[in-house]
Amino acid sequence: MSVIDNKSAAVAEIRAVIDDWADALRVKDAKGVIGHGTPDCVLFSLAPPLKTSDASEGGLEQWFSTWRGPLGYRFEGLDISVGGDVAFVTMLTELSGEKVDAGKISVWFRQTLGLKRTAAGWKIAHQHESVPFYMDGSLKAAIDLNPKSTVDWQAPAPPPMPGPIAYLCVEDANATADFYVNAFAATDGGRMLADDGKRLMHCHLTINGGALMLNDPFPEHGMPYAAPQGVVLHLVVEDAQFWWDRAVAAGAEVTMPLAVAFWGDLYGQLRDPFGIRWGIVGPVKKTD
């Protein structure tokens, strides 16, 4: 058998090992997972500590118990390099499922496996998992990335938005955003769905040159819905009557009629269908 044939056979064997190892993870078979590693397997995992080599069935079973049902575990861009009795595997990996105390999650991370050929076949001797960090000083792990991301990470950072910026938790963020597009000519800068495919975890709108953020309630993450009280969002515009008429036509409720206020401007208040109060203010137009 030629060297090329040997390498091809080794690659096929290693791929079968990785597939079986991943299947064991998916069904939470701790014994099956550990069985694919060497006794001295070194692990650099996403979880603390920085390095460990004491992986055990008991520890894995404990981690499995924090998930409901089976796990999602899939690869993209898997590449296998073989040299003699040593091999390296690199890929992007998605771990998904439902945590007992945190709901459904999905996270992509970078993964490298080092394998060596033993009398019992190819075994995983080294595991390295990592996620990038945002280089904005926050040191936050970039767990919102995925292989299909179209973000240009080399592009210059946009200037900071002036603030403060209102971030509203509303009962139906999608419908609220749609209303603001009609009522206030909002520009939709993007909506990010949660794992349930229904709720919005983030929506960025621009209204009258200013930013407004929206999201749905997430009581499982400590963010339940609460009816808004004591807050009014003000729109300072050139033509108050035009903005007022458009919002009322879209379905906003008049709570304070638009009229000349004591300081000399036109001013009035509206309540949108989602309970948010808006003030519209602008100069009184001069008439000849």
Short mmCIF file of C-alpha atoms in Angstrom, two decimals:
data_model
loop_
_atom_site.label_atom_id
_atom_site.label_comp_id
_atom_site.label_asym_id
_atom_site.label_seq_id
_atom_site.Cartn_x
_atom_site.Cartn_y
_atom_site.Cartn_z
CA MET A 1 0.00 0.00 0.00
CA SER A 2 1.38 3.44 -0.95
CA VAL A 3 1.97 6.32 1.44
CA ILE A 4 -1.03 8.11 -0.07
CA ASP A 5 -3.22 5.05 0.44
CA ASN A 6 -2.01 4.77 4.05
CA LYS A 7 -2.88 8.40 4.70
CA SER A 8 -6.28 8.04 3.07
CA ALA A 9 -7.04 4.99 5.20
CA ALA A 10 -5.89 6.81 8.35
CA VAL A 11 -8.07 9.82 7.53
CA ALA A 12 -11.10 7.56 7.09
CA GLU A 13 -10.35 5.82 10.40
CA ILE A 14 -9.96 9.12 12.22
CA ARG A 15 -13.17 10.51 10.75
CA ALA A 16 -15.03 7.41 11.96
CA VAL A 17 -13.56 7.90 15.45
CA ILE A 18 -14.62 11.56 15.52
CA ASP A 19 -18.13 10.74 14.31
CA ASP A 20 -18.53 8.04 16.96
CA TRP A 21 -17.13 10.37 19.64
CA ALA A 22 -19.57 13.12 18.60
CA ASP A 23 -22.48 10.64 18.58
CA ALA A 24 -21.60 9.70 22.17
CA LEU A 25 -21.68 13.40 23.12
CA ARG A 26 -25.04 13.89 21.44
CA VAL A 27 -26.71 11.08 23.41
CA LYS A 28 -24.76 11.99 26.59
CA ASP A 29 -22.91 8.67 26.78
CA ALA A 30 -20.06 9.55 29.15
CA LYS A 31 -18.41 6.14 28.89
CA GLY A 32 -18.44 6.32 25.10
CA VAL A 33 -16.90 9.80 25.12
CA ILE A 34 -14.13 8.92 27.57
CA GLY A 35 -13.43 5.68 25.71
CA HIS A 36 -12.19 7.64 22.70
CA GLY A 37 -9.50 9.44 24.71
CA THR A 38 -6.09 8.37 25.92
CA PRO A 39 -5.61 7.95 29.69
CA ASP A 40 -3.45 11.09 29.74
CA CYS A 41 -5.60 13.19 27.39
CA VAL A 42 -4.98 16.91 27.91
CA LEU A 43 -8.02 19.17 27.71
CA PHE A 44 -8.13 22.93 27.16
CA SER A 45 -11.89 23.42 27.35
CA LEU A 46 -14.24 26.40 27.29
CA ALA A 47 -14.90 25.86 31.00
CA PRO A 48 -12.34 26.56 33.76
CA PRO A 49 -9.63 25.70 34.61
CA LEU A 50 -7.18 26.73 31.92
CA LYS A 51 -5.93 23.17 31.53
CA THR A 52 -7.04 19.80 32.85
CA SER A 53 -6.18 16.15 32.34
CA ASP A 54 -8.54 14.59 34.85
CA ALA A 55 -11.54 14.00 32.57
CA SER A 56 -13.73 11.29 34.05
CA GLU A 57 -17.08 9.69 33.44
CA GLY A 58 -18.36 11.17 36.70
CA GLY A 59 -17.43 14.73 35.76
CA LEU A 60 -18.90 14.32 32.31
CA GLU A 61 -22.11 12.82 33.71
CA GLN A 62 -22.44 15.82 36.02
CA TRP A 63 -22.11 18.19 33.06
CA PHE A 64 -24.59 16.16 31.00
CA SER A 65 -27.11 16.47 33.85
CA THR A 66 -27.25 20.25 33.32
CA TRP A 67 -28.92 19.66 29.91
CA ARG A 68 -32.43 18.54 29.05
CA GLY A 69 -32.59 15.82 26.41
CA PRO A 70 -29.93 15.16 23.76
CA LEU A 71 -27.25 17.62 22.68
CA GLY A 72 -26.65 19.15 19.30
CA TYR A 73 -23.02 18.76 18.26
CA ARG A 74 -22.04 19.44 14.66
CA PHE A 75 -18.96 20.46 12.73
CA GLU A 76 -18.14 22.76 9.85
CA GLY A 77 -14.87 22.98 7.93
CA LEU A 78 -13.50 19.78 9.46
CA ASP A 79 -9.92 19.14 8.31
CA ILE A 80 -7.73 16.13 9.14
CA SER A 81 -3.93 16.11 8.80
CA VAL A 82 -2.00 12.86 9.34
CA GLY A 83 1.71 12.23 9.78
CA GLY A 84 2.76 8.75 10.85
CA ASP A 85 1.09 7.89 14.14
CA VAL A 86 -0.02 11.46 14.89
CA ALA A 87 -2.94 13.44 13.52
CA PHE A 88 -4.48 16.87 14.01
CA VAL A 89 -8.08 17.79 13.38
CA THR A 90 -9.42 21.34 13.16
CA MET A 91 -13.04 22.45 12.81
CA LEU A 92 -15.70 24.90 13.90
CA THR A 93 -18.14 23.23 16.27
CA GLU A 94 -21.69 24.11 17.26
CA LEU A 95 -22.93 23.00 20.67
CA SER A 96 -26.68 23.39 21.14
CA GLY A 97 -29.43 22.15 23.41
CA GLU A 98 -31.60 23.16 26.35
CA LYS A 99 -29.94 23.96 29.66
CA VAL A 100 -31.90 23.05 32.78
CA ASP A 101 -31.57 26.57 34.23
CA ALA A 102 -30.96 28.73 31.17
CA GLY A 103 -33.24 27.62 28.34
CA LYS A 104 -32.14 26.86 24.80
CA ILE A 105 -28.67 27.89 23.68
CA SER A 106 -26.46 27.57 20.64
CA VAL A 107 -22.79 28.51 20.52
CA TRP A 108 -20.09 28.09 17.88
CA PHE A 109 -16.48 27.64 18.97
CA ARG A 110 -13.10 26.70 17.51
CA GLN A 111 -11.89 23.18 18.18
CA THR A 112 -8.63 21.31 17.62
CA LEU A 113 -8.09 17.62 18.36
CA GLY A 114 -4.75 15.87 18.53
CA LEU A 115 -4.87 12.10 18.01
CA LYS A 116 -2.30 9.35 18.15
CA ARG A 117 -2.41 5.81 16.87
CA THR A 118 -2.40 3.19 19.64
CA ALA A 119 -2.74 -0.57 19.74
CA ALA A 120 -6.49 0.02 20.25
CA GLY A 121 -6.73 2.38 17.26
CA TRP A 122 -6.76 6.17 17.00
CA LYS A 123 -7.32 7.93 20.34
CA ILE A 124 -7.82 11.59 21.21
CA ALA A 125 -4.80 12.76 23.20
CA HIS A 126 -5.39 16.52 23.09
CA GLN A 127 -8.51 18.69 22.94
CA HIS A 128 -8.46 22.45 22.57
CA GLU A 129 -11.63 24.60 22.52
CA SER A 130 -11.76 28.39 22.31
CA VAL A 131 -13.88 31.37 21.36
CA PRO A 132 -12.58 34.79 20.26
CA PHE A 133 -12.95 37.82 22.51
CA TYR A 134 -14.16 41.25 21.47
CA MET A 135 -11.20 43.62 21.34
CA ASP A 136 -13.18 46.65 22.52
CA GLY A 137 -11.95 46.48 26.08
CA SER A 138 -15.01 44.58 27.33
CA LEU A 139 -13.21 41.20 27.21
CA LYS A 140 -16.57 39.60 26.41
CA ALA A 141 -16.49 36.22 24.72
CA ALA A 142 -17.80 36.46 21.15
CA ILE A 143 -20.34 33.64 21.47
CA ASP A 144 -22.73 35.25 18.99
CA LEU A 145 -20.55 34.41 15.98
CA ASN A 146 -21.29 31.71 13.44
CA PRO A 147 -19.54 30.44 10.28
CA LYS A 148 -21.97 32.26 8.00
CA SER A 149 -21.40 35.66 9.61
CA THR A 150 -20.95 38.41 6.99
CA VAL A 151 -19.44 40.92 9.42
CA ASP A 152 -16.15 42.42 8.25
CA TRP A 153 -14.11 42.23 11.44
CA GLN A 154 -11.27 44.19 9.84
CA ALA A 155 -13.48 47.15 9.06
CA PRO A 156 -12.97 50.32 11.15
CA ALA A 157 -15.21 50.45 14.20
CA PRO A 158 -18.17 52.83 13.85
CA PRO A 159 -18.12 55.92 16.05
CA PRO A 160 -19.93 55.52 19.39
CA MET A 161 -23.61 56.39 19.32
CA PRO A 162 -24.61 59.46 21.32
CA GLY A 163 -26.65 58.57 24.34
CA PRO A 164 -28.27 57.72 26.53
CA ILE A 165 -30.15 55.27 24.30
CA ALA A 166 -33.55 53.88 25.31
CA TYR A 167 -33.70 50.07 25.34
CA LEU A 168 -37.32 48.93 25.60
CA CYS A 169 -38.52 45.51 26.76
CA VAL A 170 -41.92 45.09 25.10
CA GLU A 171 -44.34 42.18 24.82
CA ASP A 172 -44.03 41.85 21.04
CA ALA A 173 -40.82 43.47 19.81
CA ASN A 174 -41.43 42.50 16.18
CA ALA A 175 -44.86 44.12 16.10
CA THR A 176 -43.58 47.14 18.04
CA ALA A 177 -40.78 47.68 15.55
CA ASP A 178 -43.21 47.38 12.64
CA PHE A 179 -45.45 49.99 14.26
CA TYR A 180 -42.56 52.41 14.75
CA VAL A 181 -41.62 52.05 11.08
CA ASN A 182 -45.14 53.19 10.15
CA ALA A 183 -45.78 55.71 12.91
CA PHE A 184 -42.38 57.37 13.22
CA ALA A 185 -40.62 56.47 9.93
CA ALA A 186 -38.15 54.31 11.87
CA THR A 187 -35.24 52.85 9.94
CA ASP A 188 -34.77 49.16 10.77
CA GLY A 189 -31.10 48.45 11.44
CA GLY A 190 -31.57 44.73 12.03
CA ARG A 191 -33.41 42.23 14.18
CA MET A 192 -31.81 39.29 15.98
CA LEU A 193 -34.02 36.30 16.75
CA ALA A 194 -33.64 34.24 19.89
CA ASP A 195 -33.11 30.48 19.71
CA ASP A 196 -36.88 29.88 19.90
CA GLY A 197 -37.20 31.49 16.47
CA LYS A 198 -40.01 33.74 17.72
CA ARG A 199 -38.79 36.35 20.18
CA LEU A 200 -36.36 39.14 19.40
CA MET A 201 -33.29 39.32 21.57
CA HIS A 202 -32.29 42.59 19.90
CA CYS A 203 -33.68 45.13 17.45
CA HIS A 204 -31.95 48.36 16.45
CA LEU A 205 -34.09 51.19 15.09
CA THR A 206 -33.21 54.74 14.13
CA ILE A 207 -35.91 57.37 14.63
CA ASN A 208 -35.37 61.04 13.84
CA GLY A 209 -31.60 60.41 13.80
CA GLY A 210 -31.51 58.72 17.20
CA ALA A 211 -31.14 55.07 18.17
CA LEU A 212 -33.87 53.03 19.86
CA MET A 213 -33.35 49.41 20.92
CA LEU A 214 -36.04 46.78 21.52
CA ASN A 215 -36.26 43.23 22.82
CA ASP A 216 -38.90 40.77 23.97
CA PRO A 217 -39.18 39.67 27.61
CA PHE A 218 -36.94 36.78 28.67
CA PRO A 219 -38.17 35.82 32.14
CA GLU A 220 -35.97 32.71 32.10
CA HIS A 221 -32.97 35.06 32.00
CA GLY A 222 -34.25 37.47 34.65
CA MET A 223 -35.93 39.91 32.24
CA PRO A 224 -39.72 39.57 32.66
CA TYR A 225 -42.18 42.03 31.16
CA ALA A 226 -43.22 45.02 33.24
CA ALA A 227 -45.70 47.66 32.09
CA PRO A 228 -43.84 50.96 31.40
CA GLN A 229 -44.44 53.74 33.91
CA GLY A 230 -43.07 57.23 34.36
CA VAL A 231 -41.16 57.35 31.06
CA VAL A 232 -41.84 59.48 27.98
CA LEU A 233 -39.79 59.30 24.78
CA HIS A 234 -39.55 62.77 23.24
CA LEU A 235 -39.21 63.49 19.55
CA VAL A 236 -37.98 67.02 18.86
CA VAL A 237 -38.85 67.61 15.21
CA GLU A 238 -39.14 70.41 12.67
CA ASP A 239 -42.79 69.74 11.76
CA ALA A 240 -44.61 68.56 14.86
CA GLN A 241 -48.02 68.49 13.18
CA PHE A 242 -46.78 66.19 10.40
CA TRP A 243 -45.19 63.73 12.87
CA TRP A 244 -48.27 63.89 15.06
CA ASP A 245 -50.74 63.20 12.25
CA ARG A 246 -48.70 60.27 10.92
CA ALA A 247 -48.45 58.63 14.36
CA VAL A 248 -52.17 59.07 15.07
CA ALA A 249 -53.07 57.65 11.66
CA ALA A 250 -50.90 54.61 12.41
CA GLY A 251 -52.84 53.93 15.62
CA ALA A 252 -51.22 55.97 18.42
CA GLU A 253 -53.62 57.13 21.16
CA VAL A 254 -53.77 60.83 22.01
CA THR A 255 -53.21 61.37 25.75
CA MET A 256 -52.35 65.08 25.60
CA PRO A 257 -53.54 67.02 22.53
CA LEU A 258 -50.94 68.77 20.42
CA ALA A 259 -51.09 72.45 21.34
CA VAL A 260 -48.90 75.48 22.00
CA ALA A 261 -47.13 74.86 25.31
CA PHE A 262 -46.30 77.52 27.89
CA TRP A 263 -42.71 77.74 26.57
CA GLY A 264 -43.93 78.54 23.05
CA ASP A 265 -43.51 75.27 21.12
CA LEU A 266 -46.11 72.84 19.87
CA TYR A 267 -46.25 69.88 22.26
CA GLY A 268 -48.44 66.83 22.78
CA GLN A 269 -48.26 63.26 24.06
CA LEU A 270 -49.31 59.93 22.54
CA ARG A 271 -49.42 56.34 23.76
CA ASP A 272 -48.54 53.65 21.25
CA PRO A 273 -50.39 50.28 21.18
CA PHE A 274 -47.59 48.73 23.26
CA GLY A 275 -47.91 51.11 26.19
CA ILE A 276 -44.98 53.43 25.44
CA ARG A 277 -45.64 57.17 25.84
CA TRP A 278 -44.27 59.59 23.27
CA GLY A 279 -43.95 63.36 23.37
CA ILE A 280 -43.78 65.27 20.10
CA VAL A 281 -42.42 68.80 20.19
CA GLY A 282 -41.58 71.30 17.48
CA PRO A 283 -41.62 75.01 16.72
CA VAL A 284 -44.87 76.80 16.00
CA LYS A 285 -44.99 77.60 12.31
CA LYS A 286 -45.20 81.28 11.54
CA THR A 287 -48.04 82.45 9.32
CA ASP A 288 -48.03 85.59 7.22
#
